[in-house]
Amino acid sequence: MTLLFKIGFLEISIVNIIDITLVSLLLYQVYKLLRGSVAIKIFLGFLSIYLIYLMVSALRMELLSIILGQFMGVGVIAAIIIFAPEIRKFLLLIGKTSFLSNENFLQELLFWKKRETQAFNINPIIEASKSLSGTNTGALMVISRNSELKFYAESGDIIDAQVSKRLLISIFNKYSPLHDGAVIIYNGKVKAARCILPVTERDIPAQFGLRHRAAIGMSETTDTLVLIVSEETGQVSLSKNGKILHNLSFQELRELLNDYLTGADIDDKFEPISIFERSKLKKITPTSTSA
């Protein structure tokens, strides 16, 4: 262990610096995950009690250390129960960013089957989006490149049919029993319809409705591209990694779908939700009055 410097009786080494840095990053990521929810206050309460416990233990206050120690022992189990949704979300985020989450990678590694191309004819999606947009028919399509999303597909009705314009239009027709929910598209097939998606817990501008909230939530927890057709305006949007591109032209939509399905990095083309809130505030400027 390489000693860097000493502060009184404390000896600081390179390992200590790395340890402190990693703990700081972990706490920051936990804060980002819980920010804006009620769980952040509970987390800060647990953290405060733990810091007090460390302090009284260092000062050798035995009675208070025993009481807080017993509380911390039970508190770990309580925290797992209280933070169950946040823990699940955290594990989903880790799984999404891991190379092991790619089903094709596992299949190639274990020689289960040959790699299948993920590029397919996107014309039916583009043409269906045009028709749905023209009639102000709301739609929500999850396009996946690496996974069949079985967990989300099973929340709806399994279809497993080739993608076609007529199929997508008939699903999202307001009189169809399948229109309420999302469609999951993988490897050129509509895997399921009427699927339930996780809704984002972040504050988003009022201009985005429930479909947009579900699209953003899905893109936060999975490596998918989510297409939204607004029922109110007919505008087409895409969401990825918790970000969104709003009011796209169909040429832009085609280019982004092609880039995503061929494995190109398109993350930097998407805008954070906060930009739309700021742009809305800029439009609301007080008018000057003359004397």
JSON list of N, CA and C in Angstrom, two decimals, residues 89 93 96 199-202 215-222 240-243:
[
{"chain": "A", "resi": 89, "resn": "LYS", "atom": "N", "xyz": [-35.21, -0.67, -10.23]},
{"chain": "A", "resi": 89, "resn": "LYS", "atom": "CA", "xyz": [-34.87, 0.26, -11.29]},
{"chain": "A", "resi": 89, "resn": "LYS", "atom": "C", "xyz": [-33.35, 0.37, -11.45]},
{"chain": "A", "resi": 93, "resn": "LEU", "atom": "N", "xyz": [-31.08, -0.58, -14.74]},
{"chain": "A", "resi": 93, "resn": "LEU", "atom": "CA", "xyz": [-30.14, 0.34, -15.38]},
{"chain": "A", "resi": 93, "resn": "LEU", "atom": "C", "xyz": [-28.78, -0.31, -15.57]},
{"chain": "A", "resi": 96, "resn": "LYS", "atom": "N", "xyz": [-29.05, -2.84, -18.34]},
{"chain": "A", "resi": 96, "resn": "LYS", "atom": "CA", "xyz": [-29.19, -2.23, -19.65]},
{"chain": "A", "resi": 96, "resn": "LYS", "atom": "C", "xyz": [-27.83, -1.81, -20.21]},
{"chain": "A", "resi": 199, "resn": "VAL", "atom": "N", "xyz": [-43.87, 4.03, -16.46]},
{"chain": "A", "resi": 199, "resn": "VAL", "atom": "CA", "xyz": [-44.00, 5.48, -16.63]},
{"chain": "A", "resi": 199, "resn": "VAL", "atom": "C", "xyz": [-42.89, 6.18, -15.86]},
{"chain": "A", "resi": 200, "resn": "THR", "atom": "N", "xyz": [-42.25, 7.17, -16.48]},
{"chain": "A", "resi": 200, "resn": "THR", "atom": "CA", "xyz": [-41.18, 7.90, -15.81]},
{"chain": "A", "resi": 200, "resn": "THR", "atom": "C", "xyz": [-41.69, 8.61, -14.57]},
{"chain": "A", "resi": 201, "resn": "GLU", "atom": "N", "xyz": [-40.86, 8.68, -13.54]},
{"chain": "A", "resi": 201, "resn": "GLU", "atom": "CA", "xyz": [-41.22, 9.36, -12.30]},
{"chain": "A", "resi": 201, "resn": "GLU", "atom": "C", "xyz": [-40.69, 10.79, -12.28]},
{"chain": "A", "resi": 202, "resn": "ARG", "atom": "N", "xyz": [-39.99, 11.20, -13.33]},
{"chain": "A", "resi": 202, "resn": "ARG", "atom": "CA", "xyz": [-39.46, 12.56, -13.38]},
{"chain": "A", "resi": 202, "resn": "ARG", "atom": "C", "xyz": [-40.54, 13.56, -13.71]},
{"chain": "A", "resi": 215, "resn": "ALA", "atom": "N", "xyz": [-43.23, 6.48, -22.81]},
{"chain": "A", "resi": 215, "resn": "ALA", "atom": "CA", "xyz": [-42.11, 6.31, -23.74]},
{"chain": "A", "resi": 215, "resn": "ALA", "atom": "C", "xyz": [-40.78, 6.66, -23.06]},
{"chain": "A", "resi": 216, "resn": "ILE", "atom": "N", "xyz": [-40.76, 7.76, -22.32]},
{"chain": "A", "resi": 216, "resn": "ILE", "atom": "CA", "xyz": [-39.54, 8.17, -21.62]},
{"chain": "A", "resi": 216, "resn": "ILE", "atom": "C", "xyz": [-39.19, 7.14, -20.55]},
{"chain": "A", "resi": 217, "resn": "GLY", "atom": "N", "xyz": [-40.20, 6.65, -19.81]},
{"chain": "A", "resi": 217, "resn": "GLY", "atom": "CA", "xyz": [-39.95, 5.64, -18.78]},
{"chain": "A", "resi": 217, "resn": "GLY", "atom": "C", "xyz": [-39.38, 4.36, -19.36]},
{"chain": "A", "resi": 218, "resn": "MET", "atom": "N", "xyz": [-39.92, 3.92, -20.52]},
{"chain": "A", "resi": 218, "resn": "MET", "atom": "CA", "xyz": [-39.42, 2.71, -21.17]},
{"chain": "A", "resi": 218, "resn": "MET", "atom": "C", "xyz": [-37.99, 2.90, -21.65]},
{"chain": "A", "resi": 219, "resn": "SER", "atom": "N", "xyz": [-37.69, 4.07, -22.20]},
{"chain": "A", "resi": 219, "resn": "SER", "atom": "CA", "xyz": [-36.34, 4.32, -22.70]},
{"chain": "A", "resi": 219, "resn": "SER", "atom": "C", "xyz": [-35.33, 4.48, -21.57]},
{"chain": "A", "resi": 220, "resn": "GLU", "atom": "N", "xyz": [-35.80, 4.81, -20.36]},
{"chain": "A", "resi": 220, "resn": "GLU", "atom": "CA", "xyz": [-34.91, 4.92, -19.21]},
{"chain": "A", "resi": 220, "resn": "GLU", "atom": "C", "xyz": [-34.45, 3.55, -18.73]},
{"chain": "A", "resi": 221, "resn": "THR", "atom": "N", "xyz": [-35.32, 2.55, -18.84]},
{"chain": "A", "resi": 221, "resn": "THR", "atom": "CA", "xyz": [-35.03, 1.23, -18.26]},
{"chain": "A", "resi": 221, "resn": "THR", "atom": "C", "xyz": [-34.59, 0.19, -19.28]},
{"chain": "A", "resi": 222, "resn": "THR", "atom": "N", "xyz": [-34.72, 0.49, -20.58]},
{"chain": "A", "resi": 222, "resn": "THR", "atom": "CA", "xyz": [-34.32, -0.46, -21.61]},
{"chain": "A", "resi": 222, "resn": "THR", "atom": "C", "xyz": [-33.56, 0.27, -22.72]},
{"chain": "A", "resi": 240, "resn": "LYS", "atom": "N", "xyz": [-35.22, 8.02, -26.31]},
{"chain": "A", "resi": 240, "resn": "LYS", "atom": "CA", "xyz": [-34.13, 7.06, -26.06]},
{"chain": "A", "resi": 240, "resn": "LYS", "atom": "C", "xyz": [-33.32, 7.52, -24.86]},
{"chain": "A", "resi": 241, "resn": "ASN", "atom": "N", "xyz": [-33.00, 6.56, -23.99]},
{"chain": "A", "resi": 241, "resn": "ASN", "atom": "CA", "xyz": [-32.21, 6.85, -22.79]},
{"chain": "A", "resi": 241, "resn": "ASN", "atom": "C", "xyz": [-32.77, 8.00, -21.96]},
{"chain": "A", "resi": 242, "resn": "GLY", "atom": "N", "xyz": [-34.08, 8.08, -21.84]},
{"chain": "A", "resi": 242, "resn": "GLY", "atom": "CA", "xyz": [-34.70, 9.11, -21.03]},
{"chain": "A", "resi": 242, "resn": "GLY", "atom": "C", "xyz": [-34.72, 10.48, -21.67]},
{"chain": "A", "resi": 243, "resn": "LYS", "atom": "N", "xyz": [-34.29, 10.57, -22.94]},
{"chain": "A", "resi": 243, "resn": "LYS", "atom": "CA", "xyz": [-34.30, 11.84, -23.68]},
{"chain": "A", "resi": 243, "resn": "LYS", "atom": "C", "xyz": [-35.30, 11.74, -24.81]}
]
